Short mmCIF file of C-alpha atoms and ligand atoms in Angstrom, two decimals:
data_model
loop_
_atom_site.label_atom_id
_atom_site.label_comp_id
_atom_site.label_asym_id
_atom_site.label_seq_id
_atom_site.Cartn_x
_atom_site.Cartn_y
_atom_site.Cartn_z
CA UNK A 48 -0.17 -0.14 0.06
CA UNK A 49 1.38 3.43 -0.86
CA UNK A 50 -0.02 6.94 0.31
CA UNK A 51 -1.94 9.28 -1.65
CA UNK A 52 1.00 11.74 -1.52
CA UNK A 53 3.42 8.88 -2.77
CA UNK A 54 1.00 8.21 -5.76
CA UNK A 55 0.56 12.03 -6.81
CA UNK A 56 4.07 12.54 -6.36
CA UNK A 57 5.04 9.75 -8.78
CA UNK A 58 2.38 11.25 -11.31
CA UNK A 59 3.57 14.78 -10.85
CA UNK A 60 7.25 13.92 -11.36
CA UNK A 61 6.46 12.02 -14.54
CA UNK A 62 4.28 14.66 -16.35
CA UNK A 63 5.77 17.68 -17.92
CA UNK A 64 4.27 20.92 -19.52
CA UNK A 65 3.12 20.18 -23.12
CA UNK A 66 5.26 21.51 -25.92
CA UNK A 67 4.14 25.33 -26.78
CA UNK A 68 1.80 25.92 -29.51
CA UNK A 69 0.85 29.30 -31.34
CA UNK A 70 -2.83 29.94 -30.86
CA UNK A 71 -5.36 32.82 -31.68
CA UNK A 72 -5.77 34.87 -28.58
CA UNK A 73 -9.45 33.82 -28.02
CA UNK A 74 -8.50 30.15 -28.42
CA UNK A 75 -5.86 30.57 -25.91
CA UNK A 76 -8.44 31.49 -23.14
CA UNK A 77 -7.59 29.54 -20.04
CA UNK A 78 -3.86 28.69 -21.37
CA UNK A 79 -0.72 29.90 -19.93
CA UNK A 80 1.88 32.04 -21.75
CA UNK A 81 4.87 30.31 -23.00
CA UNK A 82 6.81 33.36 -23.45
CA UNK A 83 6.81 36.98 -22.53
CA UNK A 84 4.58 39.23 -24.83
CA UNK A 85 5.51 42.82 -25.97
CA UNK A 86 2.93 45.26 -27.09
CA UNK A 87 3.12 46.08 -30.98
CA UNK A 88 1.63 49.51 -30.28
CA UNK A 89 0.91 52.02 -27.66
CA UNK A 90 -2.09 52.22 -25.52
CA UNK A 91 -3.76 54.46 -26.17
CA UNK A 92 -2.49 54.49 -29.77
CA UNK A 93 -3.33 58.31 -30.20
CA UNK A 94 -3.97 61.17 -27.68
CA UNK A 95 -7.80 61.10 -27.22
CA UNK A 96 -10.73 62.64 -25.16
CA UNK A 97 -11.96 60.97 -21.86
CA UNK A 98 -15.18 62.79 -21.85
CA UNK A 99 -17.93 64.02 -24.21
CA UNK A 100 -17.35 67.69 -24.33
CA UNK A 101 -15.30 70.32 -25.99
CA UNK A 102 -11.59 70.36 -26.99
CA UNK A 103 -9.90 73.45 -25.94
CA UNK A 104 -6.71 75.48 -25.17
CA UNK A 105 -6.81 75.23 -21.41
CA UNK A 106 -5.45 78.81 -21.30
CA UNK A 107 -8.48 79.95 -23.25
CA UNK A 108 -10.87 78.70 -20.33
CA UNK A 109 -8.66 79.39 -17.29
CA UNK A 110 -10.72 82.21 -16.00
CA UNK A 111 -14.28 80.43 -16.59
CA UNK A 112 -16.64 80.28 -13.89
CA UNK A 113 -20.55 80.13 -13.64
CA UNK A 114 -20.72 83.79 -12.99
CA UNK A 115 -17.98 84.73 -15.75
CA UNK A 116 -18.42 82.13 -18.63
CA UNK A 117 -16.11 82.07 -21.60
CA UNK A 118 -17.79 82.05 -24.81
CA UNK A 119 -15.96 80.11 -27.70
CA UNK A 120 -16.80 79.62 -31.30
CA UNK A 121 -17.41 75.82 -32.07
CA UNK A 122 -15.54 75.27 -35.45
CA UNK A 123 -15.94 71.29 -35.73
CA UNK A 124 -17.37 68.21 -34.29
CA UNK A 125 -14.93 65.21 -33.68
CA UNK A 126 -16.60 61.83 -33.32
CA UNK A 127 -14.74 58.42 -32.02
CA UNK A 128 -13.48 57.07 -35.17
CA UNK A 129 -12.57 60.23 -36.78
CA UNK A 130 -9.40 59.75 -38.58
CA UNK A 131 -8.71 63.22 -40.05
CA UNK A 132 -5.88 65.15 -38.72
CA UNK A 133 -7.40 68.24 -37.13
CA UNK A 134 -5.88 71.27 -35.75
CA UNK A 135 -7.36 73.81 -33.16
CA UNK A 136 -6.20 77.35 -32.92
CA UNK A 137 -6.52 79.41 -29.84
CA UNK A 138 -9.65 81.07 -29.18
CA UNK A 139 -11.79 78.35 -30.78
CA UNK A 140 -13.15 74.88 -29.65
CA UNK A 141 -14.34 71.68 -31.33
CA UNK A 142 -16.96 69.40 -29.94
CA UNK A 143 -15.30 66.16 -28.98
CA UNK A 144 -16.69 62.63 -28.13
CA UNK A 145 -15.30 60.22 -25.81
CA UNK A 146 -12.32 58.21 -27.63
CA UNK A 147 -12.14 60.66 -30.46
CA UNK A 148 -8.48 61.84 -31.40
CA UNK A 149 -7.76 65.42 -29.96
CA UNK A 150 -6.88 68.20 -32.51
CA UNK A 151 -3.52 69.32 -32.76
CA UNK A 152 -3.07 72.14 -30.36
CA UNK A 153 -5.82 71.47 -27.88
CA UNK A 154 -4.53 70.51 -24.57
CA UNK A 155 -8.00 69.91 -22.26
CA UNK A 156 -11.59 68.88 -22.70
CA UNK A 157 -14.34 70.82 -21.01
CA UNK A 158 -17.11 68.13 -20.01
CA UNK A 159 -20.40 68.87 -21.82
CA UNK A 160 -21.79 69.05 -18.45
CA UNK A 161 -19.70 72.21 -17.69
CA UNK A 162 -21.09 74.11 -20.71
CA UNK A 163 -24.41 75.05 -22.09
CA UNK A 164 -24.09 72.49 -24.76
CA UNK A 165 -23.91 74.79 -27.67
CA UNK A 166 -23.41 73.64 -31.30
CA UNK A 167 -22.31 76.90 -32.96
CA UNK A 168 -20.93 78.89 -29.95
CA UNK A 169 -20.53 77.37 -26.57
CA UNK A 170 -20.46 78.90 -22.94
CA UNK A 171 -17.82 77.38 -20.81
CA UNK A 172 -18.74 77.70 -17.20
CA UNK A 173 -15.80 75.90 -15.76
CA UNK A 174 -11.92 76.49 -15.67
CA UNK A 175 -9.68 73.67 -17.23
CA UNK A 176 -6.34 72.75 -16.69
CA UNK A 177 -3.72 71.46 -19.27
CA UNK A 178 -4.29 67.63 -19.68
CA UNK A 179 -7.65 67.62 -18.16
CA UNK A 180 -9.95 64.65 -19.37
CA UNK A 181 -7.30 63.85 -21.97
CA UNK A 182 -5.89 60.30 -22.30
CA UNK A 183 -2.32 60.50 -23.35
CA UNK A 184 -0.92 58.41 -26.13
CA UNK A 185 1.09 55.48 -24.41
CA UNK A 186 0.04 56.31 -20.82
CA UNK A 187 -1.35 52.85 -20.31
CA UNK A 188 0.97 50.93 -22.22
CA UNK A 189 4.22 51.82 -24.27
CA UNK A 190 4.85 50.31 -27.58
CA UNK A 191 7.58 47.54 -27.26
CA UNK A 192 7.09 47.15 -23.41
CA UNK A 193 6.48 43.59 -21.95
CA UNK A 194 2.77 43.44 -21.27
CA UNK A 195 2.48 39.89 -20.02
CA UNK A 196 5.07 37.57 -18.73
CA UNK A 197 5.60 33.84 -19.68
CA UNK A 198 3.59 31.68 -17.06
CA UNK A 199 0.50 34.17 -16.95
CA UNK A 200 -2.83 32.55 -17.31
CA UNK A 201 -5.11 34.03 -20.04
CA UNK A 202 -8.40 35.23 -19.03
CA UNK A 203 -10.76 37.75 -20.37
CA UNK A 204 -8.66 40.80 -19.25
CA UNK A 205 -5.44 39.33 -20.63
CA UNK A 206 -6.89 38.57 -23.83
CA UNK A 207 -8.44 42.18 -24.13
CA UNK A 208 -4.95 43.46 -23.49
CA UNK A 209 -3.40 41.36 -26.10
CA UNK A 210 -5.93 42.12 -28.64
CA UNK A 211 -5.64 45.85 -28.05
CA UNK A 212 -1.84 45.80 -28.17
CA UNK A 213 -2.07 44.32 -31.50
CA UNK A 214 -1.17 40.76 -30.52
CA UNK A 215 -3.36 38.30 -32.52
CA UNK A 216 -1.51 35.10 -31.75
CA UNK A 217 0.50 33.94 -28.74
CA UNK A 218 2.52 30.75 -27.83
CA UNK A 219 0.93 28.96 -24.95
CA UNK A 220 1.02 25.66 -23.45
CA UNK A 221 -1.82 24.03 -25.02
CA UNK A 222 -4.75 22.49 -23.30
CA UNK A 223 -4.01 18.75 -22.66
CA UNK A 224 -6.02 16.57 -24.98
CA UNK A 225 -7.44 13.66 -22.97
CA UNK A 226 -8.84 10.54 -24.13
CA UNK A 227 -11.50 9.13 -21.86
CA UNK A 228 -12.52 5.45 -22.05
CA UNK A 229 -14.34 3.20 -19.90
CA UNK A 230 -14.20 -0.52 -19.64
CA UNK A 231 -16.75 -3.19 -18.82
CA UNK A 232 -19.23 -5.69 -20.44
CA UNK A 233 -21.92 -4.27 -18.33
CA UNK A 234 -21.97 -0.68 -19.98
CA UNK A 235 -24.46 0.58 -22.51
CA UNK A 236 -24.19 4.11 -24.26
CA UNK A 237 -25.79 7.08 -22.62
CA UNK A 238 -29.35 7.44 -23.78
CA UNK A 239 -29.93 3.63 -24.05
CA UNK A 240 -32.25 1.68 -21.84
CA UNK A 241 -30.07 -0.97 -20.02
CA UNK A 242 -31.23 -4.40 -19.99
CA UNK A 243 -31.19 -6.46 -16.69
CA UNK A 244 -27.54 -6.57 -15.53
CA UNK A 245 -26.42 -3.63 -17.58
CA UNK A 246 -25.77 -0.19 -16.55
CA UNK A 247 -25.26 3.20 -18.50
CA UNK A 248 -21.70 4.07 -18.97
CA UNK A 249 -21.93 7.22 -16.77
CA UNK A 250 -18.22 7.12 -15.92
CA UNK A 251 -17.09 8.27 -19.39
CA UNK A 252 -19.53 11.30 -19.53
CA UNK A 253 -18.49 12.14 -15.97
CA UNK A 254 -14.80 12.38 -16.48
CA UNK A 255 -15.45 14.05 -19.93
CA UNK A 256 -17.14 16.76 -18.13
CA UNK A 257 -14.35 16.77 -15.40
CA UNK A 258 -11.73 17.00 -18.08
CA UNK A 259 -13.53 20.05 -19.58
CA UNK A 260 -14.01 21.78 -16.09
CA UNK A 261 -10.24 21.81 -15.64
CA UNK A 262 -9.59 23.55 -18.92
CA UNK A 263 -8.38 20.44 -20.91
CA UNK A 264 -9.87 19.07 -24.21
CA UNK A 265 -11.64 15.84 -23.92
CA UNK A 266 -12.03 13.11 -26.43
CA UNK A 267 -14.75 10.76 -25.11
CA UNK A 268 -14.30 7.21 -26.54
CA UNK A 269 -16.83 5.65 -24.40
CA UNK A 270 -17.18 1.93 -23.45
CA UNK A 271 -14.90 -0.88 -24.26
CA UNK A 272 -15.81 -4.34 -23.62
CA UNK A 273 -13.85 -6.54 -21.10
CA UNK A 274 -11.55 -7.72 -23.85
CA UNK A 275 -7.97 -7.65 -23.92
CA UNK A 276 -7.63 -7.44 -27.62
CA UNK A 277 -10.11 -4.77 -27.91
CA UNK A 278 -8.80 -2.66 -25.15
CA UNK A 279 -5.28 -3.15 -26.37
CA UNK A 280 -6.25 -2.07 -30.13
CA UNK A 281 -8.27 0.96 -28.74
CA UNK A 282 -5.49 2.13 -26.63
CA UNK A 283 -2.97 1.99 -29.55
CA UNK A 284 -5.39 3.80 -31.77
CA UNK A 285 -5.92 6.58 -29.38
CA UNK A 286 -2.17 7.09 -28.15
CA UNK A 287 -1.52 9.25 -31.30
CA UNK A 288 -4.00 11.92 -30.60
CA UNK A 289 -3.69 12.00 -26.73
CA UNK A 290 -1.53 14.19 -24.30
CA UNK A 291 -3.26 11.82 -21.69
CA UNK A 292 -5.54 8.89 -21.24
CA UNK A 293 -7.92 8.11 -18.50
CA UNK A 294 -9.76 4.84 -18.29
CA UNK A 295 -11.99 3.53 -15.68
CA UNK A 296 -12.82 0.12 -14.35
CA UNK A 297 -10.82 -3.23 -14.72
CA UNK A 298 -8.18 -2.42 -12.16
CA UNK A 299 -9.08 -4.34 -9.18
CA UNK A 300 -9.16 -7.75 -7.86
CA UNK A 301 -11.97 -9.29 -10.22
CA UNK A 302 -11.84 -12.13 -12.56
CA UNK A 303 -12.24 -9.98 -15.41
CA UNK A 304 -10.13 -7.01 -14.73
CA UNK A 305 -8.93 -6.40 -18.23
CA UNK A 306 -7.21 -3.02 -17.97
CA UNK A 307 -4.64 -4.45 -15.34
CA UNK A 308 -4.23 -7.44 -17.35
CA UNK A 309 -3.49 -5.70 -20.60
CA UNK A 310 -1.40 -2.89 -19.22
CA UNK A 311 0.67 -4.77 -16.28
CA UNK A 312 4.31 -4.91 -17.52
CA UNK A 313 3.61 -2.39 -20.51
CA UNK A 314 5.34 0.90 -20.68
CA UNK A 315 6.01 2.35 -17.32
CA UNK A 316 2.54 1.09 -15.96
CA UNK A 317 2.38 0.44 -12.32
CA UNK A 318 -0.65 -0.84 -10.48
CA UNK A 319 -0.90 0.07 -6.70
CA UNK A 320 -3.07 -0.08 -3.77
CA UNK A 321 -3.32 3.63 -2.60
CA UNK A 322 -4.37 4.11 1.12
CA UNK A 323 -7.43 6.09 0.37
CA UNK A 324 -11.11 5.43 0.44
CA UNK A 325 -12.60 5.42 -2.10
CA UNK A 326 -10.20 4.81 -4.85
CA UNK A 327 -7.79 2.33 -3.56
CA UNK A 328 -6.71 0.46 -6.72
CA UNK A 329 -4.87 2.93 -9.12
CA UNK A 330 -2.86 2.51 -12.08
CA UNK A 331 -0.62 5.12 -13.61
CA UNK A 332 2.28 5.26 -15.95
CA UNK A 333 3.49 6.21 -19.45
CA UNK A 334 2.69 4.23 -22.86
CA UNK A 335 4.11 4.61 -26.30
CA UNK A 336 7.07 6.51 -27.88
CA UNK A 337 5.46 9.84 -26.80
CA UNK A 338 5.29 8.59 -23.12
CA UNK A 339 1.65 9.33 -22.96
CA UNK A 340 0.68 9.60 -19.23
CA UNK A 341 -2.11 6.93 -18.52
CA UNK A 342 -4.46 7.04 -15.57
CA UNK A 343 -6.42 3.84 -14.78
CA UNK A 344 -9.08 4.67 -12.47
CA UNK A 345 -11.36 2.40 -10.72
CA UNK A 346 -14.63 1.59 -12.01
CA UNK A 347 -16.94 2.66 -9.13
CA UNK A 348 -18.24 6.25 -10.27
CA UNK A 349 -17.45 7.87 -6.91
CA UNK A 350 -14.13 6.31 -6.75
CA UNK A 351 -13.38 7.38 -10.29
CA UNK A 352 -14.29 11.21 -9.59
CA UNK A 353 -12.57 11.10 -6.41
CA UNK A 354 -9.32 9.95 -8.20
CA UNK A 355 -9.86 12.49 -10.99
CA UNK A 356 -9.68 15.25 -8.51
CA UNK A 357 -6.97 14.09 -6.38
CA UNK A 358 -4.67 12.82 -9.10
CA UNK A 359 -5.76 13.55 -12.61
CA UNK A 360 -6.56 17.06 -12.15
CA UNK A 361 -3.36 18.32 -10.57
CA UNK A 362 -1.52 16.47 -13.42
CA UNK A 363 -3.56 17.90 -16.30
CA UNK A 364 -3.04 21.60 -14.58
CA UNK A 365 0.70 20.88 -14.33
CA UNK A 366 0.67 19.71 -18.23
CA UNK A 367 -1.07 23.11 -18.97
CA UNK A 368 1.69 24.92 -17.18
CA UNK A 369 -0.48 25.61 -14.15
CA UNK A 370 1.23 23.70 -11.41
CA UNK A 371 -0.43 23.65 -8.06
CA UNK A 372 1.22 25.89 -5.39
CA UNK A 373 1.24 23.17 -2.75
CA UNK A 374 0.13 19.68 -1.66
CA UNK A 375 -2.55 19.04 -0.72
CA UNK A 376 -3.83 21.05 -3.89
CA UNK A 377 -6.71 23.34 -3.54
CA UNK A 378 -7.83 22.55 -0.19
CA UNK A 379 -10.20 24.75 1.55
CA UNK A 380 -10.90 25.12 5.34
CA UNK A 381 -14.31 23.82 6.77
CA UNK A 382 -15.92 23.07 10.05
CA UNK A 383 -17.59 19.54 10.64
CA UNK A 384 -21.26 20.26 11.46
CA UNK A 385 -21.87 16.67 12.33
CA UNK A 386 -19.94 13.54 13.31
CA UNK A 387 -17.77 11.84 10.60
CA UNK A 388 -16.02 8.57 10.85
CA UNK A 389 -13.24 7.26 8.78
CA UNK A 390 -11.21 3.96 8.44
CA UNK A 391 -7.72 4.09 10.18
CA UNK A 392 -4.76 4.07 7.70
CA UNK A 393 -6.52 5.64 4.89
CA UNK A 394 -7.14 9.10 3.59
CA UNK A 395 -11.08 9.30 3.41
CA UNK A 396 -12.72 11.56 0.92
CA UNK A 397 -16.25 12.11 2.10
CA UNK A 398 -19.09 13.39 0.00
CA UNK A 399 -20.28 16.60 1.72
CA UNK A 400 -22.41 19.65 1.28
CA UNK A 401 -21.03 22.98 2.11
CA UNK A 402 -23.32 25.62 3.77
CA UNK A 403 -20.59 28.65 4.15
CA UNK A 404 -17.81 26.62 5.94
CA UNK A 405 -20.36 24.07 7.60
CA UNK A 406 -19.66 20.58 6.12
CA UNK A 407 -22.53 17.78 6.23
CA UNK A 408 -22.44 14.36 4.64
CA UNK A 409 -24.17 14.40 1.44
CA UNK A 410 -26.06 11.19 1.94
CA UNK A 411 -24.73 7.55 1.49
CA UNK A 412 -21.04 7.13 1.24
CA UNK A 413 -21.02 3.98 -1.01
CA UNK A 414 -18.48 4.39 -3.70
CA UNK A 415 -21.44 3.45 -6.03
CA UNK A 416 -23.91 6.07 -4.81
CA UNK A 417 -24.25 8.66 -7.59
CA UNK A 418 -27.42 10.29 -5.73
CA UNK A 419 -25.24 11.43 -2.88
CA UNK A 420 -22.31 12.51 -5.19
CA UNK A 421 -24.52 14.65 -7.00
CA UNK A 422 -25.64 16.21 -3.90
CA UNK A 423 -22.20 17.13 -2.75
CA UNK A 424 -20.20 20.23 -3.14
CA UNK A 425 -16.87 18.90 -1.77
CA UNK A 426 -14.87 16.11 -0.52
CA UNK A 427 -13.96 16.30 3.09
CA UNK A 428 -10.54 14.98 3.26
CA UNK A 429 -9.94 13.09 6.53
CA UNK A 430 -6.14 11.86 7.22
CA UNK A 431 -5.05 8.64 7.62
CA UNK A 432 -4.58 8.90 11.30
CA UNK A 433 -7.94 10.40 12.07
CA UNK A 434 -10.87 8.04 12.62
CA UNK A 435 -13.48 10.25 14.36
CA UNK A 436 -14.37 13.79 13.50
CA UNK A 437 -16.59 15.73 16.09
CA UNK A 438 -18.86 18.41 15.47
CA UNK A 439 -16.98 21.76 15.35
CA UNK A 440 -13.67 20.15 14.41
CA UNK A 441 -11.91 21.97 11.60
CA UNK A 442 -11.53 19.79 8.40
CA UNK A 443 -9.84 20.26 5.08
CA UNK A 444 -12.21 20.09 1.81
CA UNK A 445 -11.60 19.71 -1.85
CA UNK A 446 -14.02 21.59 -3.88
CA UNK A 447 -15.94 19.37 -6.48
CA UNK A 448 -15.19 20.67 -9.87
CA UNK A 449 -18.14 22.73 -11.17
CA UNK A 450 -19.62 23.06 -7.79
CA UNK A 451 -17.45 26.05 -6.43
CA UNK A 452 -20.27 28.47 -6.64
CA UNK A 453 -22.71 26.36 -4.66
P1 AMP B 77 -14.58 -2.39 -11.95
O1 AMP B 77 -13.53 -1.42 -11.44
O2 AMP B 77 -14.69 -2.72 -13.41
O3 AMP B 77 -14.51 -3.72 -11.02
O4 AMP B 77 -16.15 -1.74 -11.69
C1 AMP B 77 -16.53 -1.38 -10.32
C2 AMP B 77 -17.97 -1.10 -10.50
O5 AMP B 77 -17.91 0.12 -11.13
C3 AMP B 77 -18.82 -1.99 -11.08
O6 AMP B 77 -20.04 -1.93 -10.13
C4 AMP B 77 -19.25 -1.46 -12.19
O7 AMP B 77 -20.51 -1.82 -12.87
C5 AMP B 77 -19.04 0.05 -12.19
N1 AMP B 77 -18.70 0.68 -13.34
C6 AMP B 77 -17.47 0.38 -13.96
N2 AMP B 77 -17.44 1.22 -15.11
C7 AMP B 77 -18.52 2.05 -15.11
C8 AMP B 77 -18.84 3.15 -15.88
N3 AMP B 77 -18.18 3.32 -17.08
N4 AMP B 77 -20.00 3.86 -15.59
C9 AMP B 77 -20.69 3.39 -14.36
N5 AMP B 77 -20.44 2.60 -13.63
C10 AMP B 77 -19.19 1.79 -13.91
MG1 MG B 78 -15.25 -3.79 -14.82
#
């Protein structure tokens, strides 16, 4: 028996960041930059107005006040998108809109609210100083400056900056492409009515959803029969398009545990008992020339999803250049709202609901119980040496993917 930490450690020291790839900025959402990025142009790219109002020479309106307004002739209108090179001579003004280029010579904008809004001549009722309500060229970003560093995770704000700074494509660690396949003679495809003795292949849809939830790209192969040849051929066929493969089923002590039978002694595959509940039988290793990481998870649905959270998700994040800051990864503190028990010598992952930080068991804890799994928000992680948790005890929880906002 090995510990959860030992198994995760073996996984994380085996996987590596996927070779960088150039993507359009929108496709790169959720990816991590593989190199520093510099701005192709300045932001703003030209000096422009920060307000709807009137472009002026500030010295012309230095004495303006409600009781002593300054009247100026309005000699033009500048809308956002105006590309003409305009000039403003002293003693005159132009109406200008937010984002419109400042005419040469003008050095301030009087907001429309500080005027009578005149179209031919305007009464300015407030003094202005040089630079007021003006956005200077390059004040946000200077052309050629590093705007984002290698290692930055790209979200909407970063994507906007790249686009605005003239960067349409970036080199990133791509999303891992993850093949999901399940094994078992009892499986029928989702949407089919199982005959007596059969069950719907819920694992492959669950893990496909989980792969998407961690920001990787799933390829769902679905159910493969407990047949050594079929499984071997399917795996060989999938290796070419996979950065990682996840299987479920066939790794315990049964008579037809085909995954273990086919993959024992292949590549660097190793099958272990991990001191955890649920999820004890685990297999991991690499297959093929490209050394594709393969996770063989147990078949019970709860075991499979727990294993995904504890082992696969950290590995996929690391492959995408997003290593976890620490072990245990992503734990949040909570408080037990009721008694919980755990077997000695195993790390227990109890399905719990979270109401603020109050954790309660989410129903039956059997590893086949999808009803309780679906009601849960998080996994309460009870260490190996703890057998009893009392109400009020602090506990660590691993939020379930996609339930963070619950
Ligand atoms: P195994 O690990 O293959 O012995 O399967 C353990 C349990 O998980 C059995 O009750 C299986 O029927 C169930 N199981 C295996 N694969 C799946 C699957 N793809 N979807 C739902 N349940 C499964
Ligand atoms: Mg099976």
